[in-house]
Amino acid sequence: AVDPDEGLNGEIRYQILGQENSPRFAIDPLTGQVRAVASFSNDAGRVFGFDVKATDKAGSDNGRSSIANVF
């Protein structure tokens, strides 16, 4: 995500939504880089989907969400 604002309003924080019961992925809150944190040895052929929310550092309540599908 890109935010053209300056200062705190231009710094974006990322979070993964909707995987409370079986977290398989983690996200770097500063860069948005997603990584696996669980084994997928028993999940061949499964598709995992989750929401990633990007919010400016000032804490705006209207942060934008997008869908990421991991194959």
mmCIF file of C-alpha atoms in Angstrom:
data_model
loop_
_atom_site.group_PDB
_atom_site.id
_atom_site.type_symbol
_atom_site.label_atom_id
_atom_site.label_comp_id
_atom_site.label_asym_id
_atom_site.label_seq_id
_atom_site.Cartn_x
_atom_site.Cartn_y
_atom_site.Cartn_z
ATOM 1 C CA ALA A 1 0.000 0.000 0.000
ATOM 2 C CA VAL A 2 1.079 3.562 -0.609
ATOM 3 C CA ASP A 3 -0.037 6.623 1.350
ATOM 4 C CA PRO A 4 1.059 9.994 -0.066
ATOM 5 C CA ASP A 5 0.549 11.771 3.285
ATOM 6 C CA GLU A 6 3.567 13.022 5.203
ATOM 7 C CA GLY A 7 4.537 12.206 8.779
ATOM 8 C CA LEU A 8 2.569 9.709 10.868
ATOM 9 C CA ASN A 9 -0.347 9.746 8.422
ATOM 10 C CA GLY A 10 1.955 8.438 5.681
ATOM 11 C CA GLU A 11 3.310 5.473 7.651
ATOM 12 C CA ILE A 12 1.285 2.317 7.019
ATOM 13 C CA ARG A 13 0.753 -0.604 9.405
ATOM 14 C CA TYR A 14 -0.403 -4.030 8.197
ATOM 15 C CA GLN A 15 -2.332 -6.807 9.936
ATOM 16 C CA ILE A 16 -3.887 -10.143 8.972
ATOM 17 C CA LEU A 17 -7.588 -10.491 9.787
ATOM 18 C CA GLY A 18 -9.730 -13.592 10.250
ATOM 19 C CA GLN A 19 -7.309 -16.397 11.108
ATOM 20 C CA GLU A 20 -7.746 -16.499 14.889
ATOM 21 C CA ASN A 21 -8.517 -20.233 15.086
ATOM 22 C CA SER A 22 -5.542 -21.561 13.122
ATOM 23 C CA PRO A 23 -2.891 -18.958 12.395
ATOM 24 C CA ARG A 24 -0.696 -20.201 9.545
ATOM 25 C CA PHE A 25 0.687 -16.871 8.412
ATOM 26 C CA ALA A 26 2.298 -13.828 9.999
ATOM 27 C CA ILE A 27 2.748 -10.362 8.563
ATOM 28 C CA ASP A 28 5.447 -7.793 9.219
ATOM 29 C CA PRO A 29 3.426 -4.812 10.465
ATOM 30 C CA LEU A 30 5.867 -2.316 8.926
ATOM 31 C CA THR A 31 6.531 -3.818 5.479
ATOM 32 C CA GLY A 32 3.444 -5.965 4.859
ATOM 33 C CA GLN A 33 5.609 -9.000 4.027
ATOM 34 C CA VAL A 34 3.646 -12.229 4.663
ATOM 35 C CA ARG A 35 5.348 -15.447 5.784
ATOM 36 C CA ALA A 36 4.224 -18.940 6.741
ATOM 37 C CA VAL A 37 4.483 -19.855 10.439
ATOM 38 C CA ALA A 38 3.001 -23.370 10.277
ATOM 39 C CA SER A 39 3.699 -26.604 8.462
ATOM 40 C CA PHE A 40 1.695 -27.339 5.326
ATOM 41 C CA SER A 41 2.736 -30.987 5.015
ATOM 42 C CA ASN A 42 -0.851 -32.249 5.417
ATOM 43 C CA ASP A 43 -2.445 -29.514 3.308
ATOM 44 C CA ALA A 44 -1.391 -30.346 -0.257
ATOM 45 C CA GLY A 45 -3.804 -28.822 -2.740
ATOM 46 C CA ARG A 46 -5.566 -26.561 -0.216
ATOM 47 C CA VAL A 47 -6.051 -22.873 -0.883
ATOM 48 C CA PHE A 48 -5.752 -20.432 1.998
ATOM 49 C CA GLY A 49 -7.283 -16.989 1.928
ATOM 50 C CA PHE A 50 -7.223 -14.159 4.414
ATOM 51 C CA ASP A 51 -7.760 -10.415 4.645
ATOM 52 C CA VAL A 52 -4.873 -7.998 5.015
ATOM 53 C CA LYS A 53 -5.706 -4.599 6.474
ATOM 54 C CA ALA A 54 -3.466 -1.598 5.834
ATOM 55 C CA THR A 55 -3.952 1.404 8.122
ATOM 56 C CA ASP A 56 -1.988 4.617 8.420
ATOM 57 C CA LYS A 57 0.084 4.954 11.593
ATOM 58 C CA ALA A 58 -2.099 7.763 12.900
ATOM 59 C CA GLY A 59 -4.681 5.032 13.587
ATOM 60 C CA SER A 60 -7.458 6.002 11.216
ATOM 61 C CA ASP A 61 -10.488 3.750 11.748
ATOM 62 C CA ASN A 62 -11.185 3.556 8.018
ATOM 63 C CA GLY A 63 -8.153 1.460 7.099
ATOM 64 C CA ARG A 64 -8.506 -0.315 3.781
ATOM 65 C CA SER A 65 -8.692 -4.120 3.441
ATOM 66 C CA SER A 66 -7.800 -6.331 0.521
ATOM 67 C CA ILE A 67 -7.998 -10.088 -0.072
ATOM 68 C CA ALA A 68 -4.827 -12.144 -0.433
ATOM 69 C CA ASN A 69 -5.106 -15.731 -1.704
ATOM 70 C CA VAL A 70 -2.189 -18.029 -0.942
ATOM 71 C CA PHE A 71 -1.883 -21.068 -3.212
#
